[in-house]
PDB file of C-alpha atoms in Angstrom:
ATOM      1  CA  MET D   1      18.012-113.054  -5.386  1.00  0.00           C
ATOM      2  CA  ALA D   2      18.741-109.461  -4.355  1.00  0.00           C
ATOM      3  CA  ILE D   3      22.339-108.261  -4.358  1.00  0.00           C
ATOM      4  CA  HIS D   4      22.986-105.358  -2.010  1.00  0.00           C
ATOM      5  CA  SER D   5      26.702-104.646  -2.368  1.00  0.00           C
ATOM      6  CA  ILE D   6      29.698-105.040  -4.663  1.00  0.00           C
ATOM      7  CA  THR D   7      31.082-107.566  -2.168  1.00  0.00           C
ATOM      8  CA  GLU D   8      28.177-109.891  -2.974  1.00  0.00           C
ATOM      9  CA  PHE D   9      28.697-109.343  -6.692  1.00  0.00           C
ATOM     10  CA  VAL D  10      32.329-110.457  -6.737  1.00  0.00           C
ATOM     11  CA  THR D  11      31.655-114.010  -5.566  1.00  0.00           C
ATOM     12  CA  PRO D  12      31.780-117.177  -7.716  1.00  0.00           C
ATOM     13  CA  SER D  13      28.081-117.950  -7.222  1.00  0.00           C
ATOM     14  CA  ASN D  14      27.072-114.579  -8.700  1.00  0.00           C
ATOM     15  CA  PHE D  15      29.549-114.538 -11.589  1.00  0.00           C
ATOM     16  CA  GLU D  16      26.925-115.342 -14.257  1.00  0.00           C
ATOM     17  CA  ILE D  17      24.627-112.620 -12.883  1.00  0.00           C
ATOM     18  CA  LEU D  18      27.540-110.191 -13.076  1.00  0.00           C
ATOM     19  CA  LEU D  19      28.213-111.067 -16.724  1.00  0.00           C
ATOM     20  CA  SER D  20      24.576-110.604 -17.749  1.00  0.00           C
ATOM     21  CA  THR D  21      24.373-107.295 -15.828  1.00  0.00           C
ATOM     22  CA  VAL D  22      27.466-105.875 -17.526  1.00  0.00           C
ATOM     23  CA  LYS D  23      26.148-106.951 -20.940  1.00  0.00           C
ATOM     24  CA  LYS D  24      22.817-105.256 -20.248  1.00  0.00           C
ATOM     25  CA  LEU D  25      24.461-102.015 -19.073  1.00  0.00           C
ATOM     26  CA  ALA D  26      26.739-101.995 -22.132  1.00  0.00           C
ATOM     27  CA  GLY D  27      23.764-102.372 -24.494  1.00  0.00           C
ATOM     28  CA  ASN D  28      24.452-105.905 -25.690  1.00  0.00           C
ATOM     29  CA  ASN D  29      23.186-106.831 -29.160  1.00  0.00           C
ATOM     30  CA  PRO D  30      23.462-110.652 -29.373  1.00  0.00           C
ATOM     31  CA  THR D  31      22.440-110.714 -33.050  1.00  0.00           C
ATOM     32  CA  GLU D  32      25.308-108.493 -34.203  1.00  0.00           C
ATOM     33  CA  ARG D  33      27.626-109.492 -31.341  1.00  0.00           C
ATOM     34  CA  SER D  34      28.235-105.876 -30.370  1.00  0.00           C
ATOM     35  CA  TYR D  35      27.745-103.375 -27.536  1.00  0.00           C
ATOM     36  CA  GLY D  36      26.129 -99.955 -27.603  1.00  0.00           C
ATOM     37  CA  ILE D  37      28.729 -98.705 -25.073  1.00  0.00           C
ATOM     38  CA  PRO D  38      31.846-100.810 -25.808  1.00  0.00           C
ATOM     39  CA  THR D  39      34.099 -98.816 -23.460  1.00  0.00           C
ATOM     40  CA  LEU D  40      32.077 -99.770 -20.374  1.00  0.00           C
ATOM     41  CA  PRO D  41      33.098-103.467 -20.131  1.00  0.00           C
ATOM     42  CA  VAL D  42      36.749-102.578 -20.785  1.00  0.00           C
ATOM     43  CA  LYS D  43      36.818 -99.990 -18.004  1.00  0.00           C
ATOM     44  CA  ILE D  44      34.772-101.933 -15.478  1.00  0.00           C
ATOM     45  CA  ARG D  45      37.045-104.984 -15.622  1.00  0.00           C
ATOM     46  CA  TYR D  46      39.795-103.137 -13.720  1.00  0.00           C
ATOM     47  CA  CYS D  47      37.325-102.012 -11.044  1.00  0.00           C
ATOM     48  CA  LEU D  48      36.090-105.575 -10.534  1.00  0.00           C
ATOM     49  CA  ARG D  49      39.594-106.951 -10.101  1.00  0.00           C
ATOM     50  CA  ARG D  50      40.459-104.162  -7.673  1.00  0.00           C
ATOM     51  CA  CYS D  51      37.259-104.746  -5.650  1.00  0.00           C
ATOM     52  CA  THR D  52      38.040-108.455  -5.423  1.00  0.00           C
ATOM     53  CA  GLU D  53      41.593-107.757  -4.257  1.00  0.00           C
ATOM     54  CA  VAL D  54      40.255-105.388  -1.581  1.00  0.00           C
ATOM     55  CA  ASN D  55      37.753-108.043  -0.505  1.00  0.00           C
ATOM     56  CA  LYS D  56      40.510-110.649  -0.275  1.00  0.00           C
ATOM     57  CA  THR D  57      42.693-108.308   1.781  1.00  0.00           C
ATOM     58  CA  ALA D  58      39.795-107.723   4.179  1.00  0.00           C
ATOM     59  CA  GLY D  59      39.392-111.481   4.547  1.00  0.00           C
ATOM     60  CA  ILE D  60      43.096-111.900   5.319  1.00  0.00           C
ATOM     61  CA  SER D  61      42.910-109.119   7.929  1.00  0.00           C
ATOM     62  CA  ALA D  62      39.870-110.741   9.552  1.00  0.00           C
ATOM     63  CA  ASN D  63      41.370-114.242   9.196  1.00  0.00           C
ATOM     64  CA  ASP D  64      38.171-115.301   7.402  1.00  0.00           C
ATOM     65  CA  THR D  65      39.024-118.223   5.111  1.00  0.00           C
ATOM     66  CA  SER D  66      35.606-118.205   3.389  1.00  0.00           C
ATOM     67  CA  ILE D  67      36.097-114.628   2.116  1.00  0.00           C
ATOM     68  CA  ILE D  68      39.643-115.425   0.969  1.00  0.00           C
ATOM     69  CA  THR D  69      38.518-118.587  -0.852  1.00  0.00           C
ATOM     70  CA  ASN D  70      35.591-116.796  -2.522  1.00  0.00           C
ATOM     71  CA  ALA D  71      37.884-114.017  -3.750  1.00  0.00           C
ATOM     72  CA  LYS D  72      40.459-116.452  -5.140  1.00  0.00           C
ATOM     73  CA  ASN D  73      37.809-118.540  -6.912  1.00  0.00           C
ATOM     74  CA  PHE D  74      36.161-115.432  -8.357  1.00  0.00           C
ATOM     75  CA  LEU D  75      39.495-114.299  -9.800  1.00  0.00           C
ATOM     76  CA  ARG D  76      39.973-117.738 -11.372  1.00  0.00           C
ATOM     77  CA  LEU D  77      36.588-117.434 -13.100  1.00  0.00           C
ATOM     78  CA  TYR D  78      37.321-113.847 -14.051  1.00  0.00           C
ATOM     79  CA  ASP D  79      40.705-114.695 -15.620  1.00  0.00           C
ATOM     80  CA  ALA D  80      39.265-117.686 -17.467  1.00  0.00           C
ATOM     81  CA  ASP D  81      36.039-116.197 -18.866  1.00  0.00           C
ATOM     82  CA  TRP D  82      35.979-112.396 -18.826  1.00  0.00           C
ATOM     83  CA  ASN D  83      38.094-111.775 -21.932  1.00  0.00           C
ATOM     84  CA  SER D  84      36.384-114.351 -24.132  1.00  0.00           C
ATOM     85  CA  ARG D  85      32.816-113.553 -23.039  1.00  0.00           C
ATOM     86  CA  ILE D  86      32.973-109.783 -22.498  1.00  0.00           C
ATOM     87  CA  THR D  87      36.156-107.929 -23.493  1.00  0.00           C
ATOM     88  CA  SER D  88      36.671-109.507 -26.934  1.00  0.00           C
ATOM     89  CA  VAL D  89      33.218-108.371 -28.104  1.00  0.00           C
ATOM     90  CA  ALA D  90      33.795-104.893 -26.643  1.00  0.00           C
ATOM     91  CA  ARG D  91      37.122-104.452 -28.424  1.00  0.00           C
ATOM     92  CA  HIS D  92      35.680-105.787 -31.697  1.00  0.00           C
ATOM     93  CA  THR D  93      32.836-103.242 -31.429  1.00  0.00           C
ATOM     94  CA  SER D  94      35.257-100.388 -30.730  1.00  0.00           C
ATOM     95  CA  ARG D  95      37.399-101.273 -33.752  1.00  0.00           C
ATOM     96  CA  LYS D  96      34.318-101.556 -35.983  1.00  0.00           C
ATOM     97  CA  ASN D  97      32.974 -98.186 -34.781  1.00  0.00           C
ATOM     98  CA  LYS D  98      36.260 -96.463 -35.658  1.00  0.00           C
ATOM     99  CA  CYS D  99      36.154 -97.580 -39.287  1.00  0.00           C
ATOM    100  CA  ASN D 100      35.156 -94.903 -41.824  1.00  0.00           C
ATOM    101  CA  VAL D 101      34.451 -92.327 -39.118  1.00  0.00           C
ATOM    102  CA  GLN D 102      35.227 -88.723 -39.999  1.00  0.00           C
ATOM    103  CA  LYS D 103      38.195 -87.611 -37.904  1.00  0.00           C
ATOM    104  CA  LEU D 104      37.774 -83.978 -36.949  1.00  0.00           C
ATOM    105  CA  LEU D 105      40.666 -81.649 -36.215  1.00  0.00           C
ATOM    106  CA  PRO D 106      40.176 -78.001 -35.240  1.00  0.00           C
ATOM    107  CA  PHE D 107      40.791 -75.437 -37.976  1.00  0.00           C
ATOM    108  CA  CYS D 108      44.033 -73.477 -37.601  1.00  0.00           C
ATOM    109  CA  SER D 109      42.024 -70.240 -37.782  1.00  0.00           C
ATOM    110  CA  ASP D 110      39.871 -71.437 -34.863  1.00  0.00           C
ATOM    111  CA  VAL D 111      42.949 -72.372 -32.829  1.00  0.00           C
ATOM    112  CA  GLN D 112      44.380 -68.891 -33.382  1.00  0.00           C
ATOM    113  CA  LYS D 113      41.026 -67.304 -32.549  1.00  0.00           C
ATOM    114  CA  LEU D 114      40.686 -69.200 -29.270  1.00  0.00           C
ATOM    115  CA  PHE D 115      44.293 -68.600 -28.257  1.00  0.00           C
ATOM    116  CA  ARG D 116      43.932 -64.841 -28.830  1.00  0.00           C
ATOM    117  CA  PHE D 117      40.716 -64.881 -26.806  1.00  0.00           C
ATOM    118  CA  VAL D 118      42.141 -66.714 -23.771  1.00  0.00           C
ATOM    119  CA  LYS D 119      45.191 -64.445 -23.845  1.00  0.00           C
ATOM    120  CA  GLU D 120      43.163 -61.227 -23.959  1.00  0.00           C
ATOM    121  CA  GLU D 121      40.498 -62.345 -21.479  1.00  0.00           C
ATOM    122  CA  VAL D 122      43.071 -63.814 -19.046  1.00  0.00           C
ATOM    123  CA  PHE D 123      41.890 -67.443 -19.071  1.00  0.00           C
ATOM    124  CA  THR D 124      45.359 -68.409 -17.866  1.00  0.00           C
ATOM    125  CA  LEU D 125      44.615 -72.107 -17.273  1.00  0.00           C
ATOM    126  CA  CYS D 126      43.515 -72.625 -20.884  1.00  0.00           C
ATOM    127  CA  GLU D 127      46.206 -70.317 -22.260  1.00  0.00           C
ATOM    128  CA  VAL D 128      48.943 -72.456 -20.688  1.00  0.00           C
ATOM    129  CA  SER D 129      47.224 -75.692 -21.809  1.00  0.00           C
ATOM    130  CA  PHE D 130      46.794 -74.432 -25.396  1.00  0.00           C
ATOM    131  CA  PHE D 131      50.342 -73.106 -25.649  1.00  0.00           C
ATOM    132  CA  ASN D 132      51.841 -76.383 -24.406  1.00  0.00           C
ATOM    133  CA  ARG D 133      49.213 -78.720 -25.913  1.00  0.00           C
ATOM    134  CA  LYS D 134      48.818 -80.439 -22.555  1.00  0.00           C
ATOM    135  CA  ARG D 135      45.965 -82.550 -21.258  1.00  0.00           C
ATOM    136  CA  GLY D 136      43.475 -80.382 -19.388  1.00  0.00           C
ATOM    137  CA  GLY D 137      43.962 -82.307 -16.161  1.00  0.00           C
ATOM    138  CA  GLU D 138      47.740 -81.803 -16.146  1.00  0.00           C
ATOM    139  CA  VAL D 139      47.988 -78.017 -16.030  1.00  0.00           C
ATOM    140  CA  GLN D 140      45.097 -77.707 -13.577  1.00  0.00           C
ATOM    141  CA  ARG D 141      47.145 -79.729 -11.047  1.00  0.00           C
ATOM    142  CA  LEU D 142      50.049 -77.251 -11.035  1.00  0.00           C
ATOM    143  CA  THR D 143      50.777 -76.456  -7.378  1.00  0.00           C
ATOM    144  CA  VAL D 144      52.036 -73.186  -5.939  1.00  0.00           C
ATOM    145  CA  ALA D 145      55.043 -74.956  -4.393  1.00  0.00           C
ATOM    146  CA  GLY D 146      55.896 -76.682  -7.693  1.00  0.00           C
ATOM    147  CA  TYR D 147      55.576 -73.429  -9.624  1.00  0.00           C
ATOM    148  CA  LEU D 148      57.819 -71.447  -7.254  1.00  0.00           C
ATOM    149  CA  LYS D 149      60.392 -74.255  -7.156  1.00  0.00           C
ATOM    150  CA  GLY D 150      60.387 -74.468 -10.961  1.00  0.00           C
ATOM    151  CA  LYS D 151      60.977 -70.726 -11.325  1.00  0.00           C
ATOM    152  CA  LYS D 152      64.048 -70.916  -9.092  1.00  0.00           C
ATOM    153  CA  SER D 153      65.592 -73.817 -11.045  1.00  0.00           C
ATOM    154  CA  ASN D 154      65.655 -72.022 -14.407  1.00  0.00           C
ATOM    155  CA  ALA D 155      69.244 -70.770 -14.192  1.00  0.00           C
ATOM    156  CA  LEU D 156      71.093 -71.024 -17.518  1.00  0.00           C
ATOM    157  CA  ASP D 157      74.307 -73.075 -17.660  1.00  0.00           C
ATOM    158  CA  LYS D 158      77.179 -71.070 -19.180  1.00  0.00           C
ATOM    159  CA  ASP D 159      78.678 -74.055 -21.032  1.00  0.00           C
ATOM    160  CA  ILE D 160      75.352 -74.881 -22.671  1.00  0.00           C
ATOM    161  CA  LEU D 161      74.698 -71.226 -23.489  1.00  0.00           C
ATOM    162  CA  SER D 162      77.964 -71.057 -25.415  1.00  0.00           C
ATOM    163  CA  THR D 163      76.635 -73.666 -27.887  1.00  0.00           C
ATOM    164  CA  LEU D 164      73.369 -71.810 -28.625  1.00  0.00           C
ATOM    165  CA  THR D 165      72.573 -69.178 -31.226  1.00  0.00           C
ATOM    166  CA  ASP D 166      71.558 -65.654 -30.185  1.00  0.00           C
ATOM    167  CA  PHE D 167      67.934 -66.453 -31.027  1.00  0.00           C
ATOM    168  CA  GLU D 168      67.973 -69.637 -28.898  1.00  0.00           C
ATOM    169  CA  ILE D 169      69.540 -67.750 -25.983  1.00  0.00           C
ATOM    170  CA  GLN D 170      66.790 -65.138 -26.210  1.00  0.00           C
ATOM    171  CA  LEU D 171      64.146 -67.879 -26.143  1.00  0.00           C
ATOM    172  CA  CYS D 172      65.728 -69.404 -23.028  1.00  0.00           C
ATOM    173  CA  LYS D 173      65.687 -66.031 -21.293  1.00  0.00           C
ATOM    174  CA  SER D 174      62.109 -65.151 -22.254  1.00  0.00           C
ATOM    175  CA  HIS D 175      60.566 -68.538 -21.379  1.00  0.00           C
ATOM    176  CA  THR D 176      60.417 -70.494 -18.138  1.00  0.00           C
ATOM    177  CA  ARG D 177      60.309 -74.299 -17.972  1.00  0.00           C
ATOM    178  CA  ILE D 178      58.391 -75.931 -15.112  1.00  0.00           C
ATOM    179  CA  GLU D 179      57.808 -79.645 -14.537  1.00  0.00           C
ATOM    180  CA  ILE D 180      54.399 -81.031 -13.585  1.00  0.00           C
ATOM    181  CA  ARG D 181      52.931 -84.486 -13.006  1.00  0.00           C
ATOM    182  CA  GLY D 182      51.470 -86.014 -16.143  1.00  0.00           C
ATOM    183  CA  LYS D 183      49.617 -89.210 -17.008  1.00  0.00           C
ATOM    184  CA  PHE D 184      50.779 -92.386 -15.209  1.00  0.00           C
ATOM    185  CA  GLY D 185      52.855 -90.210 -12.872  1.00  0.00           C
ATOM    186  CA  ARG D 186      55.239 -89.119 -15.645  1.00  0.00           C
ATOM    187  CA  THR D 187      57.078 -85.841 -15.201  1.00  0.00           C
ATOM    188  CA  VAL D 188      56.239 -83.551 -18.127  1.00  0.00           C
ATOM    189  CA  PRO D 189      57.420 -79.985 -18.806  1.00  0.00           C
ATOM    190  CA  ILE D 190      55.383 -76.867 -19.478  1.00  0.00           C
ATOM    191  CA  ILE D 191      56.809 -73.702 -21.018  1.00  0.00           C
ATOM    192  CA  LEU D 192      55.595 -70.333 -19.718  1.00  0.00           C
ATOM    193  CA  THR D 193      56.054 -67.001 -21.479  1.00  0.00           C
ATOM    194  CA  ARG D 194      56.753 -63.814 -19.549  1.00  0.00           C
ATOM    195  CA  SER D 195      53.109 -62.731 -19.790  1.00  0.00           C
ATOM    196  CA  MET D 196      51.972 -66.124 -18.428  1.00  0.00           C
ATOM    197  CA  ILE D 197      54.443 -65.800 -15.551  1.00  0.00           C
ATOM    198  CA  ASP D 198      53.039 -62.345 -14.735  1.00  0.00           C
ATOM    199  CA  LYS D 199      49.472 -63.701 -14.688  1.00  0.00           C
ATOM    200  CA  VAL D 200      50.330 -66.697 -12.492  1.00  0.00           C
ATOM    201  CA  ASP D 201      52.296 -64.444 -10.123  1.00  0.00           C
ATOM    202  CA  LYS D 202      49.220 -62.211  -9.855  1.00  0.00           C
ATOM    203  CA  LEU D 203      47.024 -65.223  -9.024  1.00  0.00           C
ATOM    204  CA  ILE D 204      49.415 -66.245  -6.248  1.00  0.00           C
ATOM    205  CA  GLU D 205      49.556 -62.666  -4.971  1.00  0.00           C
ATOM    206  CA  LEU D 206      45.741 -62.565  -4.651  1.00  0.00           C
ATOM    207  CA  ARG D 207      45.498 -65.848  -2.716  1.00  0.00           C
ATOM    208  CA  GLU D 208      45.911 -64.301   0.734  1.00  0.00           C
ATOM    209  CA  LYS D 209      43.438 -61.505  -0.004  1.00  0.00           C
ATOM    210  CA  GLU D 210      40.818 -64.028  -1.171  1.00  0.00           C
ATOM    211  CA  HIS D 211      41.585 -66.446   1.727  1.00  0.00           C
ATOM    212  CA  ILE D 212      42.452 -69.326  -0.617  1.00  0.00           C
ATOM    213  CA  THR D 213      44.107 -72.238   1.192  1.00  0.00           C
ATOM    214  CA  SER D 214      44.267 -74.813  -1.632  1.00  0.00           C
ATOM    215  CA  THR D 215      47.731 -75.874  -2.802  1.00  0.00           C
ATOM    216  CA  TYR D 216      46.829 -75.454  -6.493  1.00  0.00           C
ATOM    217  CA  VAL D 217      47.666 -72.391  -8.584  1.00  0.00           C
ATOM    218  CA  PHE D 218      44.302 -72.488 -10.369  1.00  0.00           C
ATOM    219  CA  SER D 219      42.287 -72.917  -7.181  1.00  0.00           C
ATOM    220  CA  ARG D 220      38.576 -72.469  -6.817  1.00  0.00           C
ATOM    221  CA  PRO D 221      37.605 -69.602  -4.504  1.00  0.00           C
ATOM    222  CA  VAL D 222      37.215 -69.801  -0.710  1.00  0.00           C
ATOM    223  CA  GLN D 223      37.150 -73.242   0.955  1.00  0.00           C
ATOM    224  CA  SER D 224      37.366 -75.652  -1.998  1.00  0.00           C
ATOM    225  CA  THR D 225      40.511 -77.807  -2.072  1.00  0.00           C
ATOM    226  CA  LYS D 226      40.121 -78.700  -5.757  1.00  0.00           C
ATOM    227  CA  PRO D 227      41.335 -76.688  -8.767  1.00  0.00           C
ATOM    228  CA  TYR D 228      39.258 -75.499 -11.695  1.00  0.00           C
ATOM    229  CA  ARG D 229      38.848 -78.239 -14.303  1.00  0.00           C
ATOM    230  CA  GLY D 230      40.502 -77.418 -17.614  1.00  0.00           C
ATOM    231  CA  SER D 231      37.759 -79.180 -19.607  1.00  0.00           C
ATOM    232  CA  ASP D 232      35.028 -77.088 -17.918  1.00  0.00           C
ATOM    233  CA  VAL D 233      36.877 -73.852 -18.694  1.00  0.00           C
ATOM    234  CA  LEU D 234      37.364 -74.938 -22.327  1.00  0.00           C
ATOM    235  CA  THR D 235      33.624 -75.669 -22.655  1.00  0.00           C
ATOM    236  CA  GLU D 236      32.832 -72.199 -21.298  1.00  0.00           C
ATOM    237  CA  ILE D 237      35.243 -70.566 -23.747  1.00  0.00           C
ATOM    238  CA  LYS D 238      33.785 -72.456 -26.732  1.00  0.00           C
ATOM    239  CA  GLY D 239      30.394 -70.969 -25.856  1.00  0.00           C
ATOM    240  CA  MET D 240      31.873 -67.462 -25.958  1.00  0.00           C
ATOM    241  CA  VAL D 241      34.007 -67.738 -29.099  1.00  0.00           C
ATOM    242  CA  CYS D 242      31.745 -69.987 -31.225  1.00  0.00           C
ATOM    243  CA  PRO D 243      34.362 -71.796 -33.391  1.00  0.00           C
ATOM    244  CA  LYS D 244      33.348 -73.335 -36.725  1.00  0.00           C
ATOM    245  CA  GLN D 245      33.681 -76.880 -35.339  1.00  0.00           C
ATOM    246  CA  PRO D 246      33.047 -76.715 -31.560  1.00  0.00           C
ATOM    247  CA  GLU D 247      32.883 -80.526 -31.331  1.00  0.00           C
ATOM    248  CA  ALA D 248      36.482 -80.676 -32.597  1.00  0.00           C
ATOM    249  CA  PHE D 249      37.739 -78.532 -29.739  1.00  0.00           C
ATOM    250  CA  THR D 250      38.965 -80.791 -26.963  1.00  0.00           C
ATOM    251  CA  PHE D 251      42.390 -80.944 -25.350  1.00  0.00           C
ATOM    252  CA  THR D 252      42.974 -84.325 -27.030  1.00  0.00           C
ATOM    253  CA  ALA D 253      42.021 -82.906 -30.444  1.00  0.00           C
ATOM    254  CA  LEU D 254      44.437 -80.002 -29.949  1.00  0.00           C
ATOM    255  CA  ARG D 255      47.223 -82.472 -29.147  1.00  0.00           C
ATOM    256  CA  LYS D 256      46.358 -84.450 -32.292  1.00  0.00           C
ATOM    257  CA  HIS D 257      46.301 -81.178 -34.213  1.00  0.00           C
ATOM    258  CA  ILE D 258      49.950 -80.377 -33.437  1.00  0.00           C
ATOM    259  CA  ALA D 259      51.021 -84.006 -34.026  1.00  0.00           C
ATOM    260  CA  THR D 260      49.323 -84.070 -37.428  1.00  0.00           C
ATOM    261  CA  LEU D 261      50.803 -80.736 -38.509  1.00  0.00           C
ATOM    262  CA  THR D 262      54.298 -81.984 -37.668  1.00  0.00           C
ATOM    263  CA  GLN D 263      53.499 -85.089 -39.712  1.00  0.00           C
ATOM    264  CA  LEU D 264      52.750 -82.853 -42.704  1.00  0.00           C
ATOM    265  CA  TYR D 265      56.058 -81.037 -42.235  1.00  0.00           C
ATOM    266  CA  GLU D 266      57.897 -84.396 -42.071  1.00  0.00           C
ATOM    267  CA  ILE D 267      60.064 -83.644 -39.035  1.00  0.00           C
ATOM    268  CA  ASN D 268      62.867 -86.127 -38.371  1.00  0.00           C
ATOM    269  CA  ASP D 269      62.780 -88.980 -35.830  1.00  0.00           C
ATOM    270  CA  THR D 270      64.797 -87.104 -33.192  1.00  0.00           C
ATOM    271  CA  MET D 271      62.390 -84.163 -33.244  1.00  0.00           C
ATOM    272  CA  GLN D 272      59.423 -86.557 -33.131  1.00  0.00           C
ATOM    273  CA  ASP D 273      60.882 -88.175 -29.998  1.00  0.00           C
ATOM    274  CA  GLU D 274      61.342 -84.764 -28.388  1.00  0.00           C
ATOM    275  CA  LEU D 275      57.790 -83.701 -29.266  1.00  0.00           C
ATOM    276  CA  ALA D 276      56.318 -86.940 -27.881  1.00  0.00           C
ATOM    277  CA  GLN D 277      58.314 -86.524 -24.676  1.00  0.00           C
ATOM    278  CA  PHE D 278      57.151 -82.927 -24.327  1.00  0.00           C
ATOM    279  CA  LEU D 279      53.514 -83.944 -24.859  1.00  0.00           C
ATOM    280  CA  GLY D 280      53.971 -86.607 -22.187  1.00  0.00           C
ATOM    281  CA  HIS D 281      53.603 -89.912 -24.012  1.00  0.00           C
ATOM    282  CA  ASP D 282      55.633 -92.659 -25.665  1.00  0.00           C
ATOM    283  CA  ILE D 283      56.728 -92.256 -29.301  1.00  0.00           C
ATOM    284  CA  ARG D 284      54.748 -95.393 -30.229  1.00  0.00           C
ATOM    285  CA  VAL D 285      51.584 -93.860 -28.766  1.00  0.00           C
ATOM    286  CA  HIS D 286      52.407 -90.640 -30.611  1.00  0.00           C
ATOM    287  CA  ARG D 287      52.612 -92.415 -33.968  1.00  0.00           C
ATOM    288  CA  GLU D 288      49.631 -94.727 -33.495  1.00  0.00           C
ATOM    289  CA  TYR D 289      47.052 -92.493 -31.795  1.00  0.00           C
ATOM    290  CA  TYR D 290      48.075 -88.860 -32.100  1.00  0.00           C
ATOM    291  CA  ARG D 291      49.192 -88.670 -35.724  1.00  0.00           C
ATOM    292  CA  LEU D 292      45.881 -89.132 -37.477  1.00  0.00           C
ATOM    293  CA  PRO D 293      45.954 -91.237 -40.678  1.00  0.00           C
ATOM    294  CA  LEU D 294      44.368 -88.469 -42.743  1.00  0.00           C
ATOM    295  CA  ASP D 295      42.999 -89.614 -46.098  1.00  0.00           C
ATOM    296  CA  ILE D 296      44.685 -86.683 -47.859  1.00  0.00           C
ATOM    297  CA  ILE D 297      48.116 -87.760 -46.607  1.00  0.00           C
ATOM    298  CA  GLN D 298      47.522 -91.380 -47.617  1.00  0.00           C
ATOM    299  CA  LYS D 299      46.216 -90.424 -51.076  1.00  0.00           C
ATOM    300  CA  THR D 300      49.170 -88.176 -51.819  1.00  0.00           C
TER     301      THR D 300
END
C-alpha cells in the first residue's frame, strides 16, 4: 500500500509500517540490537507527535470525528509502544557509542591563533562568539534594535560602583553587556569590547549604503532576511587558519574547553553557577555535559 503523506502515516492502521520505516532509516541491526544513526529515532519522535496533534486540530476544525478518533488512537499506540520498541534501543546505542571514545578539545594555542585571526581579519561574528563562548546560532541572531537598546542600558549605578575595585570599574567602563535570546528562549548576556563595539557600529553604519533591510546585525547582503550562520563562518575560518585539530573546533567544543579549564582551576560553586548562567545553561547541564570527564583528571 502506497503512503503519500505524513497524514496517512500517523494513523493506527499504518503504525507498524511507521515503526519498520524508522528502524530502516536509522540503520537497525537486529542481531546487536542497535542503530547506525541512534539520534534519528529520538529526534523524529517529537515530529510525529506534533504532526498528530496538528492532524487532530484540523479534524476538530473540520468537525470530522474520524480524523479526531484516528489521531487519538495513534497517540495511544505511540505512547504505549514507541519507547519500548524504538527509543530504548536508540538510547542504549548512543550510550554504548560514547564509551571509550576519545574526547577532543581544541589546543589552547589553536584557540589563541584563531582568536587573533578573527580579530585581525574582522570576522566580527566569530570574534564575539569566541570571546563569549556562545553557541553559533545565538550571536548570529543579534538584532540591530536589541544591540542599540543594550548599548543605552549600560549606565553604571553609583552605589554598585562604590563597592568595586579600580580594576573592576575599568572593566565595566571598557566592556558593554548586551542580552540576546539563547536556547529554549533563555535570555543570555554577551560582553563586547570597545573594538567589537566599533566594528558592529561600522556594520550598522553601512546598512543603508548596501540597502540591507534585515533586522539582524550580521545580515547577509541585499534582499536576504536571514543572518550569516556562525557555523558556516567558523568552517571557512578553519580552512584559512589550519589548526592542529580542525575536527575539535566547533562552538560546542569551545564551550567545553572553557568549562574544562575552569574544572582544572577548581573554581568554587558560586563562580561555577555564574559561568553556567553566562554560557546559557543550567548548572546540572554544565557539570554533566560541558565539564568533560578527562582521564587525566580522574587518574590524578
